[in-house]
Structure formats: C-alpha cells, structure tokens
Amino acid sequence: MSFAKTASRWKTIGARLTLWGAAVTLFVCGSLCAVLYAGVFFSLRQGIDAFLEGEVREFMLTVNEHSNDDSTLEQVIRRELGARTRHDLAFRLFDTKGRIFVSSEADDSFAKIWSAPQGWYDQTHRPLFQTINPPGDPYPYRTCSLLVTTPDGRRCTAQASYLLDRMTASLARFRKICVIVLAVAAAIALFVGRFLAYRSLKPIQALTAAANLIGAANLGERVPLAGTDDELDRLAGTLNEMLTRIDQYVEQLRQFTADASHELRTPLAALRGSAELALSRTRSAEELRLVIEDSLERYDRLQRIAEDLLLLARLDAGENILHIERVQLDRAVEDIVDLYRPVAEDRGLELRQENAEAIWINGDGGRVRQLIGNLIDNAVKYTPSPGRVTVSLSRENGVARLVVADTGRGIDPEDLPRVFDRFYRVDRSRSTSRADGTGLGLSICRSIAEAHHGSIELQSTPARGTQATVTLPIG
Ligand code: ADP
C-alpha cells in the first residue's frame, strides 16, 4: 500500500476516533497504574520504616543492657541477627564524629552504607529515615537513625539498615504488570474503538455511496433512511430535502430553457418565413415595406424577450444592477398611470389613481417604474371593455402598499399559483398576437420587488377581476 493511501486512511474520522479512544484509555489506565504504584510504594515503605524504628528501639534496649561492654554487646546482636533467615538487617552505634562503637557486621558487607546523617544532630529525637543507593549495588537500603545517649553518657547515633531487595523486586514486578496491563488496554481500546467507529460510521459510508450514485440524470433518487431518527438519519433527511430542492430547481431550469427556446424559435421562424416569402418572387416596394414593418414588430418582441431574460438572469445571480436612489413612489405611479391612460381609454377602460399621498422609498427608479408599468399593462390588457383599473398607493406599518385592481377576466384558481412562473401564460392560444406578453412580466415584477426587499401577491376572482398588491419598504 502506498504511503499516500496509508496517510489518507488515518485521516478518516473512524481512524481518528479509534486513536483518540486508545489515547484516552491509555491515559486513564496509565494514571490509575501510576496512582496504584505510588500507593503500593508508599505503603511498603511505611511498613519498612515502622519495622526499622521498632528494630532500632529494640537495639537500644540491648545497648542499655550491655553498655559497659561493647564487644559482648556486638556478640549479642550478631547472635540475634544470626537467627534471621535472611541477611538483610544490620545495626550500628557510632558517635557524633562517625566513630563506630558497635557494629552488627563483622565483615564489611554493609559498611558502605553506614553514614552519619549530616546536620541531623541539631534536630529532635525523632528517627530519621533515609534511602541510600550505594554505587554498584543492585538494591538500595533503607536506614533509620536515632539520636541516643547510652547509660554511660555517650551521645551517639543508633542506626538500623534494611536491604530493600524484596521491595524493589516487588515494585519491578508491579511495573511489569502495569506495562502489560497498559499494552493490553491499548490493544483492546484500538480493537473495540475500530469496531465501534466502523459500526457507527457505516451508515455514513452507505450515505456517501448512495449520494455518489445520484447525478443530473437521476436527481429523483433519494438516499435511504434507516428510520432510526438519529443524527445520521436526520442528515440523510436533510440531504434528501436538498436533493428535492435541487431537483425542482433543475426542473425549473429545464422548463425555462425549453420555454425560452420555444419563445425565441417562433418569432425567428416567422421572420425567416416572411423573408423567404418576400424573396420567392419579385415584390413591389410597398410589399417589401409591409414585410419589413411586420419584421420590425417581431424584432421588437425578440428584443423584449432578450432584455427580460437578461434582467431576470442578473437579478437571479444577485448582481448589483439596481441604482438605488430616493424615489418618490406616488410621483412614479402618477407618471405610469398618465402613460397608460390613453391606451386604457382606447380600449374603453377607466384608469384611475386613488390615495396619492407622498411616499418616498429607496430604490431603483427605472425598475420600480417597470414593475408598476407591468402591473398596469396586465390590468389594461386583460380587462375587457367596459371596465375599470384602479391604482392605489398607501402607507401601512412602515411599508408602501401599491394595489393595482381591475375588473377584468380574472385568473382561474389553478392558474393563480403559476402566473409568476417564467413564460407562463394562462391561455397561450389566446396570446398569439405579436403585441401580447411573453409570460415574463410577473416574474420580473416579483424579482424587482424582492430585489427591493419587498413582495408581491395576486388575488383574483374569475370573471370579476384581479388585484395585484406590492409592498416595498419605505426609505
Ligand atoms: P404576460 O407578459 O403574458 O402578461 P405575465 O407574467 O405578466 O405575462 O402574466 C402571466 C399571465 O398571468 C398572463 O398570461 C395572464 O394570463 C395572467 N395575468 C396577469 N395579470 C393578469 C390580470 N390583471 N388579469 C388577468 N390575468 C392576468
């Protein structure tokens, strides 16, 4: 296996969890072992110290009995020590200058550890315990020294010394056991951690595999839910919701592209047809002029569609195309109403404006006018004569509320939710005139309203009329 592959294996969450688990286990077991070791060490030493102190005091009783004859004393002590099965205890009596009066050791086997504790004579009569590590010796010694005065008046130190071979060996065994325990704990932690990490992360692998299989061609597929309602199941649910949104968005995009190409193809085909017809035989200047006039209308429509599409694309992309300024909304409404009044009158409609109080907003004057124009244009377009279109503007809870209401043909309830879709026209067969809308007007209105942090909604009753309500924050 290559190094990169091995390295990437350890980057997985599973590997990291396993390592963390093993590290924590090692730390906890290591701390426990250390505490246990310290406890065992100190309790063993305390026992040895108590034993040594007892031995020193017993030694002093013997000293007191034979204080006038050091050699008899030595023999007594050696005899008593000789009864011990192990040669691990020794006694000594020496003066303040370190001169030895009495020693339980005939030879020098314990000699190297004898030493008078420096600076200790000034202190109390409490025993002094020391651990001495003679260089070259495999085991240390524990000594207990007591400042005493013999019955013949000598100030001296009584010292007992104990070889710590068994304690050292026991502690070494304890350490070995600790190492084995730690190694086993680490191995178990690694094994169990790996197993648990694998088990708990298995659903993620399934999720990743399922998500990998979903592409543009099968956006309808969903990742499977385990039904456990745990975090991973909720993640799968969130992924599915996201996929649904993407699916809807892609579907809208597909529909939009299909509609856009259809909208562009129809006038282009008509333009080509009329050009071919014009060229099919010799035409008079008047006939050619009519063809060109006809073409110009179609060019206008194409241009309108292209401009609308570009505007929508830029608003969708969140491009900063708005030129924000102070806009007097009531004045803008008045201008557009004035602009459409002749058209409305031509169609036998009454167009009137109500409640024109002065309202200022921060917005793009051109786009806001386009929004108002689209709504009035629709109202005029879809209201048969005799009819009425009313535009009213008011201030409500900090927002400007613009209502364009007509007494026109209205929109069927099943069409109402879709009229903001791009290229959606309620009755395409009736909208064949080149001057008719493109089905982009309301989508543009909504994009403009939302770009101004406002909103737009439509209420309609078939055969009775439609009411478009736009709210825009007051600047
Ligand atoms: P268009 O450019 O075709 O008018 P819109 O997006 O502005 O496109 O409107 C979409 C559809 O909504 C229109 O085709 C029309 O059928 C319907 N509609 C919009 N406004 C009105 C209205 N005031 N009265 C009746 N129908 C309307």
Coordinates of C-alpha atoms and ligand atoms in Angstrom, one line a residue:
M1 CA 0.0 0.0 0.0
S2 CA 1.4 3.4 -0.9
F3 CA 2.3 6.0 1.7
A4 CA -0.4 8.4 0.4
K5 CA -3.0 5.7 0.8
T6 CA -1.9 4.8 4.3
A7 CA -1.8 8.5 5.2
S8 CA -5.3 9.1 3.9
R9 CA -6.6 6.1 5.8
W10 CA -5.5 7.8 9.0
K11 CA -7.3 11.0 8.0
T12 CA -10.7 9.3 8.3
I13 CA -13.0 10.1 11.2
G14 CA -13.0 6.4 12.1
A15 CA -9.3 6.2 12.4
R16 CA -9.2 9.5 14.4
L17 CA -11.9 8.3 16.7
T18 CA -10.1 5.0 17.2
L19 CA -6.8 6.8 18.0
W20 CA -8.5 9.2 20.4
G21 CA -10.3 6.3 22.2
A22 CA -7.0 4.4 22.5
A23 CA -5.2 7.6 23.7
V24 CA -7.8 8.3 26.4
T25 CA -7.9 4.7 27.5
L26 CA -4.1 4.7 27.8
F27 CA -4.1 7.9 29.7
V28 CA -6.8 6.7 32.2
C29 CA -5.2 3.3 32.7
G30 CA -1.7 4.9 32.9
S31 CA -2.9 7.4 35.6
L32 CA -4.6 4.5 37.5
C33 CA -1.4 2.4 37.4
A34 CA 0.7 5.4 38.5
V35 CA -1.6 6.1 41.4
L36 CA -1.7 2.4 42.4
Y37 CA 2.1 2.2 42.1
A38 CA 2.6 5.3 44.3
G39 CA 0.1 3.8 46.8
V40 CA 1.9 0.4 46.9
F41 CA 5.3 2.1 47.1
F42 CA 4.5 4.4 50.0
S43 CA 2.6 1.8 52.0
L44 CA 5.5 -0.7 51.6
R45 CA 8.0 1.9 52.7
Q46 CA 5.8 3.0 55.6
G47 CA 5.8 -0.7 56.7
I48 CA 9.5 -0.9 56.4
D49 CA 10.0 2.4 58.3
A50 CA 7.8 1.2 61.2
F51 CA 9.7 -2.1 61.2
L52 CA 13.1 -0.3 61.2
E53 CA 12.1 2.1 64.0
G54 CA 10.9 -0.8 66.2
E55 CA 14.2 -2.6 65.5
V56 CA 16.3 0.5 66.4
R57 CA 14.4 0.9 69.7
E58 CA 14.8 -2.8 70.4
F59 CA 18.5 -2.5 69.6
M60 CA 18.8 0.4 72.1
L61 CA 17.3 -1.9 74.8
T62 CA 20.1 -4.4 74.2
V63 CA 22.6 -1.5 74.2
N64 CA 21.3 -0.3 77.5
E65 CA 21.7 -3.8 79.0
H66 CA 25.3 -4.2 77.9
S67 CA 26.5 -0.6 77.6
N68 CA 29.7 -1.2 79.7
D69 CA 30.9 -3.9 77.3
D70 CA 30.8 -3.2 73.6
S71 CA 32.2 -6.5 72.4
T72 CA 29.7 -8.5 74.4
L73 CA 27.0 -6.2 73.0
E74 CA 28.3 -7.0 69.5
Q75 CA 28.1 -10.7 70.1
V76 CA 24.6 -10.5 71.5
I77 CA 23.4 -8.5 68.5
R78 CA 25.2 -10.8 66.0
R79 CA 23.7 -13.8 67.7
E80 CA 20.2 -12.3 67.5
L81 CA 20.7 -11.3 63.8
G82 CA 22.1 -14.7 63.0
A83 CA 18.8 -16.2 63.9
R84 CA 17.2 -14.4 60.9
T85 CA 16.8 -16.4 57.8
R86 CA 18.0 -13.5 55.6
H87 CA 21.0 -11.3 55.8
D88 CA 19.1 -8.1 55.3
L89 CA 19.3 -6.2 58.6
A90 CA 22.2 -4.6 60.3
F91 CA 22.8 -2.3 63.4
R92 CA 25.4 0.2 64.3
L93 CA 26.2 2.6 67.0
F94 CA 28.5 5.5 66.3
D95 CA 29.5 8.8 67.9
T96 CA 29.0 12.3 66.6
K97 CA 32.3 12.1 64.7
G98 CA 31.3 8.9 62.9
R99 CA 33.5 6.7 65.0
I100 CA 31.9 3.2 65.3
F101 CA 31.5 1.7 68.8
V102 CA 29.3 -1.2 67.9
S103 CA 28.6 -2.9 64.6
S104 CA 26.5 -6.0 64.0
E105 CA 28.6 -6.6 60.9
A106 CA 31.9 -8.5 61.5
D107 CA 32.8 -8.1 57.8
D108 CA 32.3 -5.0 55.7
S109 CA 29.3 -6.1 53.7
F110 CA 27.1 -3.3 55.0
A111 CA 29.9 -0.9 55.6
K112 CA 29.5 1.2 52.6
I113 CA 26.0 2.3 53.6
W114 CA 27.0 3.4 57.1
S115 CA 27.0 7.1 57.3
A116 CA 26.1 9.6 59.9
P117 CA 23.3 11.8 58.7
Q118 CA 24.8 15.3 58.2
G119 CA 23.3 18.2 60.1
W120 CA 20.9 15.9 61.8
Y121 CA 22.3 16.1 65.3
D122 CA 20.9 19.5 65.9
Q123 CA 17.4 18.2 65.4
T124 CA 14.9 16.4 67.5
H125 CA 14.9 12.9 68.9
R126 CA 12.6 11.7 66.1
P127 CA 14.1 9.0 63.9
L128 CA 15.5 9.9 60.6
F129 CA 14.7 7.7 57.6
Q130 CA 16.9 7.6 54.5
T131 CA 17.1 5.6 51.4
I132 CA 20.7 5.0 50.3
N133 CA 21.7 3.7 46.9
P134 CA 25.3 2.5 47.2
P135 CA 27.0 2.8 43.8
G136 CA 27.4 -0.6 42.2
D137 CA 24.8 -2.3 44.4
P138 CA 21.7 -3.8 42.7
Y139 CA 19.4 -2.7 45.5
P140 CA 19.0 0.3 47.8
Y141 CA 19.0 0.3 51.6
R142 CA 16.6 2.0 54.0
T143 CA 18.1 3.3 57.2
C144 CA 16.6 4.5 60.4
S145 CA 18.9 6.7 62.6
L146 CA 18.0 7.7 66.2
L147 CA 19.9 10.1 68.4
V148 CA 20.5 8.4 71.7
T149 CA 22.6 8.7 75.0
T150 CA 23.9 5.4 76.3
P151 CA 23.7 4.7 80.1
D152 CA 27.5 5.5 80.3
G153 CA 26.7 9.0 79.0
R154 CA 27.9 8.7 75.4
R155 CA 25.9 10.8 72.8
C156 CA 25.7 8.7 69.8
T157 CA 23.6 7.5 66.8
A158 CA 21.8 4.2 66.8
Q159 CA 21.2 3.1 63.2
A160 CA 19.4 0.2 61.6
S161 CA 19.7 -0.6 58.0
Y162 CA 17.5 -2.8 55.9
L163 CA 18.1 -4.1 52.4
L164 CA 15.3 -3.2 50.0
D165 CA 15.8 -6.2 47.7
R166 CA 12.3 -7.7 48.1
M167 CA 10.5 -4.4 47.9
T168 CA 12.5 -3.3 44.8
A169 CA 11.8 -6.7 43.2
S170 CA 8.1 -6.5 44.0
L171 CA 7.9 -2.9 42.6
A172 CA 9.7 -4.0 39.5
R173 CA 7.1 -6.9 39.1
F174 CA 4.4 -4.4 39.7
R175 CA 5.8 -2.1 36.9
K176 CA 6.0 -5.0 34.5
I177 CA 2.3 -5.9 35.3
C178 CA 1.4 -2.2 34.7
V179 CA 3.1 -2.2 31.3
I180 CA 1.4 -5.5 30.3
V181 CA -2.0 -4.1 31.5
L182 CA -1.4 -0.9 29.5
A183 CA -0.4 -2.8 26.4
V184 CA -3.5 -5.0 26.7
A185 CA -5.8 -2.0 27.4
A186 CA -4.3 -0.1 24.4
A187 CA -4.8 -3.2 22.1
I188 CA -8.4 -3.7 23.4
A189 CA -9.1 0.1 23.0
L190 CA -7.8 0.0 19.4
F191 CA -9.8 -3.1 18.5
V192 CA -13.0 -2.0 20.2
G193 CA -12.6 1.6 19.1
R194 CA -12.1 0.5 15.5
F195 CA -15.1 -1.8 15.7
L196 CA -17.4 0.8 17.2
A197 CA -16.2 3.5 14.9
Y198 CA -16.8 1.2 11.9
R199 CA -20.2 0.3 13.2
S200 CA -21.3 3.9 13.9
L201 CA -19.8 5.3 10.7
K202 CA -21.1 2.5 8.4
P203 CA -24.3 4.5 7.7
I204 CA -22.2 7.4 6.5
Q205 CA -20.4 5.1 4.0
A206 CA -23.8 3.9 2.8
L207 CA -24.9 7.5 2.6
T208 CA -21.8 8.5 0.7
A209 CA -22.2 5.6 -1.7
A210 CA -25.9 6.4 -2.3
A211 CA -25.1 10.2 -2.7
N212 CA -22.4 9.3 -5.2
L213 CA -24.8 7.4 -7.4
I214 CA -27.1 10.5 -7.7
G215 CA -26.3 12.6 -10.7
A216 CA -28.0 15.1 -13.0
A217 CA -29.7 12.2 -14.8
N218 CA -31.3 10.7 -11.7
L219 CA -32.0 13.6 -9.4
G220 CA -35.3 11.9 -8.5
E221 CA -33.3 9.3 -6.5
R222 CA -33.0 9.7 -2.7
V223 CA -30.6 8.4 -0.1
P224 CA -32.1 5.6 2.0
L225 CA -33.3 6.4 5.5
A226 CA -32.5 3.9 8.3
G227 CA -35.6 5.0 10.3
T228 CA -33.5 5.3 13.5
D229 CA -34.2 9.1 13.8
D230 CA -30.6 9.6 14.9
E231 CA -28.2 12.4 13.7
L232 CA -27.2 10.4 10.6
D233 CA -30.9 9.7 9.7
R234 CA -31.6 13.4 10.1
L235 CA -28.5 14.2 7.9
A236 CA -29.9 11.8 5.2
G237 CA -33.3 13.6 5.5
T238 CA -31.6 16.9 5.1
L239 CA -29.7 15.6 2.1
N240 CA -33.0 14.4 0.6
E241 CA -34.6 17.7 1.2
M242 CA -31.7 19.4 -0.5
L243 CA -31.9 17.0 -3.4
T244 CA -35.6 17.8 -3.7
R245 CA -34.9 21.5 -3.9
I246 CA -32.1 20.9 -6.5
D247 CA -34.4 18.6 -8.4
Q248 CA -37.1 21.3 -8.5
Y249 CA -34.6 23.9 -9.4
V250 CA -33.1 21.8 -12.3
E251 CA -36.6 21.0 -13.5
Q252 CA -37.5 24.7 -13.5
L253 CA -34.3 25.4 -15.3
R254 CA -35.1 22.7 -17.9
Q255 CA -38.6 24.1 -18.3
F256 CA -37.3 27.6 -18.5
T257 CA -34.7 26.7 -21.2
A258 CA -37.3 24.8 -23.2
D259 CA -39.8 27.7 -22.9
A260 CA -37.1 30.3 -23.8
S261 CA -36.0 28.4 -26.9
H262 CA -39.7 28.0 -27.9
E263 CA -40.4 31.7 -27.4
L264 CA -37.3 32.6 -29.4
R265 CA -37.9 30.0 -32.1
T266 CA -41.4 31.1 -33.0
P267 CA -40.6 34.7 -34.0
L268 CA -37.4 33.6 -35.6
A269 CA -39.2 31.0 -37.8
A270 CA -41.9 33.7 -38.6
L271 CA -39.1 36.1 -39.6
R272 CA -37.4 33.6 -41.8
G273 CA -40.8 32.6 -43.3
S274 CA -41.7 36.1 -44.2
A275 CA -38.2 36.8 -45.6
E276 CA -38.4 33.7 -47.8
L277 CA -41.9 34.6 -48.9
A278 CA -40.7 38.1 -49.8
L279 CA -37.8 36.7 -51.8
S280 CA -39.9 34.0 -53.6
R281 CA -40.8 36.4 -56.3
T282 CA -40.3 40.0 -57.4
R283 CA -42.1 42.3 -54.9
S284 CA -43.1 45.9 -55.2
A285 CA -41.5 48.5 -52.9
E286 CA -44.8 48.8 -51.0
E287 CA -45.0 45.0 -50.4
L288 CA -41.4 44.9 -49.2
R289 CA -42.1 47.8 -46.9
L290 CA -45.0 45.8 -45.3
V291 CA -42.7 42.8 -44.9
I292 CA -40.1 44.9 -43.1
E293 CA -42.7 46.6 -40.9
D294 CA -44.0 43.2 -39.9
S295 CA -40.5 42.0 -39.2
L296 CA -39.8 45.1 -37.1
E297 CA -42.6 44.1 -34.7
R298 CA -41.1 40.6 -34.4
Y299 CA -37.7 42.1 -33.8
D300 CA -39.2 44.2 -31.1
R301 CA -40.6 41.2 -29.4
L302 CA -37.4 39.3 -29.7
Q303 CA -35.5 42.2 -28.2
R304 CA -38.0 42.4 -25.4
I305 CA -37.6 38.8 -24.6
A306 CA -33.8 39.0 -24.7
E307 CA -33.8 42.1 -22.4
D308 CA -36.3 40.5 -20.0
L309 CA -34.2 37.3 -19.8
L310 CA -31.0 39.2 -19.2
L311 CA -32.7 41.2 -16.4
L312 CA -34.0 38.1 -14.8
A313 CA -30.7 36.3 -15.1
R314 CA -28.9 39.2 -13.5
L315 CA -31.4 39.6 -10.7
D316 CA -31.2 35.8 -10.1
A317 CA -27.5 36.0 -9.8
G318 CA -27.8 38.7 -7.2
E319 CA -25.9 41.1 -9.4
N320 CA -25.9 44.6 -8.1
I321 CA -27.7 46.2 -11.1
L322 CA -30.0 48.4 -9.1
H323 CA -29.2 52.1 -9.0
I324 CA -30.6 52.9 -5.6
E325 CA -31.7 56.5 -5.1
R326 CA -34.6 58.3 -3.4
V327 CA -37.7 57.6 -5.4
Q328 CA -41.0 59.5 -4.9
L329 CA -43.3 56.5 -5.4
D330 CA -46.5 58.4 -5.7
R331 CA -45.0 60.5 -8.5
A332 CA -43.7 57.4 -10.3
V333 CA -47.3 55.8 -10.1
E334 CA -48.8 59.1 -11.4
D335 CA -46.4 59.1 -14.4
I336 CA -47.1 55.5 -15.3
V337 CA -50.9 56.0 -14.9
D338 CA -50.7 59.1 -17.2
L339 CA -48.7 57.0 -19.7
Y340 CA -51.3 54.2 -19.8
R341 CA -54.4 56.4 -19.6
P342 CA -54.6 56.9 -23.4
V343 CA -54.2 53.1 -24.0
A344 CA -56.8 52.4 -21.4
E345 CA -59.2 54.9 -22.9
D346 CA -58.6 53.5 -26.4
R347 CA -59.7 50.1 -25.0
G348 CA -62.8 51.6 -23.4
L349 CA -61.4 51.3 -19.9
E350 CA -61.4 53.8 -17.0
L351 CA -57.9 54.1 -15.4
R352 CA -57.8 56.0 -12.2
Q353 CA -55.4 56.6 -9.3
E354 CA -56.5 56.8 -5.7
N355 CA -55.0 58.0 -2.4
A356 CA -51.9 59.5 -3.9
E357 CA -50.1 60.6 -0.7
A358 CA -46.4 61.4 -0.9
I359 CA -44.3 58.3 -0.3
W360 CA -40.6 58.0 -0.7
I361 CA -38.6 54.8 -1.0
N362 CA -35.0 53.9 -1.6
G363 CA -34.9 52.1 -4.8
D364 CA -34.1 51.9 -8.5
G365 CA -36.5 54.4 -10.1
G366 CA -36.3 52.7 -13.5
R367 CA -37.0 49.2 -12.2
V368 CA -39.8 50.4 -9.9
R369 CA -41.5 52.1 -12.8
Q370 CA -41.0 48.9 -14.8
L371 CA -42.8 47.0 -12.0
I372 CA -45.7 49.4 -11.9
G373 CA -45.9 49.5 -15.7
N374 CA -46.0 45.7 -16.0
L375 CA -48.9 45.5 -13.5
I376 CA -50.9 48.3 -15.1
D377 CA -50.1 46.8 -18.6
N378 CA -51.5 43.4 -17.5
A379 CA -54.6 45.0 -15.9
V380 CA -55.3 47.0 -19.1
K381 CA -54.5 44.1 -21.3
Y382 CA -56.7 41.5 -19.5
T383 CA -59.7 43.7 -18.8
P384 CA -62.4 43.8 -21.4
S385 CA -64.4 47.0 -22.1
P386 CA -66.3 48.4 -20.3
G387 CA -64.1 48.0 -17.3
R388 CA -62.0 49.8 -14.7
V389 CA -58.5 49.7 -13.5
T390 CA -57.7 51.4 -10.1
V391 CA -54.3 52.1 -8.8
S392 CA -53.9 53.0 -5.2
L393 CA -50.9 53.7 -3.0
S394 CA -50.9 53.9 0.7
R395 CA -48.5 53.7 3.7
E396 CA -49.0 50.8 6.1
N397 CA -46.8 49.7 9.0
G398 CA -43.7 51.2 7.6
V399 CA -44.2 49.8 4.0
A400 CA -45.6 51.3 0.9
R401 CA -48.6 49.3 -0.4
L402 CA -49.4 49.6 -4.1
V403 CA -52.5 47.9 -5.3
V404 CA -53.5 47.6 -9.0
A405 CA -57.0 46.3 -9.2
D406 CA -59.0 45.6 -12.3
T407 CA -62.5 44.4 -13.2
G408 CA -61.1 42.1 -15.9
R409 CA -61.4 38.4 -16.7
G410 CA -59.6 37.3 -13.6
I411 CA -57.4 34.2 -13.3
D412 CA -58.6 30.6 -12.5
P413 CA -57.5 29.4 -9.1
E414 CA -55.5 26.5 -10.7
D415 CA -53.5 29.0 -12.8
L416 CA -53.0 31.6 -10.0
P417 CA -50.0 29.9 -8.3
R418 CA -48.2 29.6 -11.6
V419 CA -48.6 33.0 -13.1
F420 CA -45.3 34.1 -11.6
D421 CA -43.5 31.2 -13.4
R422 CA -41.4 32.3 -16.3
F423 CA -43.1 32.2 -19.7
Y424 CA -46.3 31.1 -18.0
R425 CA -49.4 32.4 -19.8
V426 CA -52.8 31.4 -18.7
D427 CA -54.1 30.9 -22.2
R428 CA -51.4 30.6 -24.8
S429 CA -53.8 30.1 -27.6
R430 CA -55.3 33.5 -26.9
S431 CA -51.9 35.2 -26.8
T432 CA -50.8 34.7 -30.2
S433 CA -50.7 38.3 -31.1
R434 CA -47.2 39.7 -31.5
A435 CA -48.1 42.5 -29.2
D436 CA -49.1 40.1 -26.5
G437 CA -47.0 39.5 -23.4
T438 CA -44.2 37.0 -23.2
G439 CA -45.1 35.5 -19.9
L440 CA -42.2 37.1 -18.2
G441 CA -43.9 40.2 -16.9
L442 CA -45.0 39.0 -13.5
S443 CA -41.7 37.1 -12.9
I444 CA -39.9 40.3 -13.5
C445 CA -42.2 42.1 -11.1
R446 CA -41.5 39.6 -8.4
S447 CA -37.7 39.7 -9.0
I448 CA -37.8 43.6 -8.8
A449 CA -40.0 43.6 -5.7
E450 CA -37.7 41.1 -3.9
A451 CA -34.6 42.9 -5.0
H452 CA -36.0 45.9 -3.1
H453 CA -36.8 43.6 -0.1
G454 CA -40.4 43.8 -0.9
S455 CA -43.1 41.4 -2.0
I456 CA -45.8 40.9 -4.5
E457 CA -49.0 38.8 -4.5
L458 CA -52.0 38.4 -6.7
Q459 CA -55.6 37.8 -5.8
S460 CA -58.1 37.1 -8.5
T461 CA -61.7 36.0 -9.0
P462 CA -62.5 34.7 -12.5
A463 CA -64.8 37.0 -14.4
R464 CA -64.7 39.6 -11.7
G465 CA -61.2 40.9 -11.6
T466 CA -57.6 40.7 -10.3
Q467 CA -55.8 42.6 -7.6
A468 CA -52.0 42.8 -7.5
T469 CA -50.5 44.0 -4.3
V470 CA -46.9 45.1 -4.0
T471 CA -45.3 46.1 -0.7
L472 CA -42.0 48.0 -0.6
P473 CA -40.1 49.2 2.5
I474 CA -40.3 52.9 2.9
G475 CA -36.9 54.5 2.8
Ligands
ADP1 P1 -47.6 38.4 -19.9 O1 -46.4 39.1 -20.4 O2 -48.1 37.3 -20.8 O3 -48.7 39.3 -19.4 P2 -47.2 37.9 -17.2 O4 -46.2 37.2 -16.5 O5 -47.3 39.4 -16.9 O6 -47.1 37.6 -18.6 O7 -48.6 37.3 -16.7 C1 -48.7 35.9 -16.8 C2 -50.2 35.5 -17.0 O8 -51.0 35.9 -15.9 C3 -50.7 36.2 -18.2 O9 -50.6 35.4 -19.4 C4 -52.2 36.4 -17.9 O10 -52.9 35.2 -18.3 C5 -52.2 36.3 -16.4 N1 -52.5 37.7 -15.8 C6 -51.6 38.5 -15.4 N2 -52.2 39.7 -14.9 C7 -53.5 39.5 -15.1 C8 -54.6 40.3 -14.9 N3 -54.5 41.5 -14.3 N4 -55.9 39.8 -15.2 C9 -55.9 38.6 -15.7 N5 -54.9 37.7 -16.0 C10 -53.7 38.2 -15.7

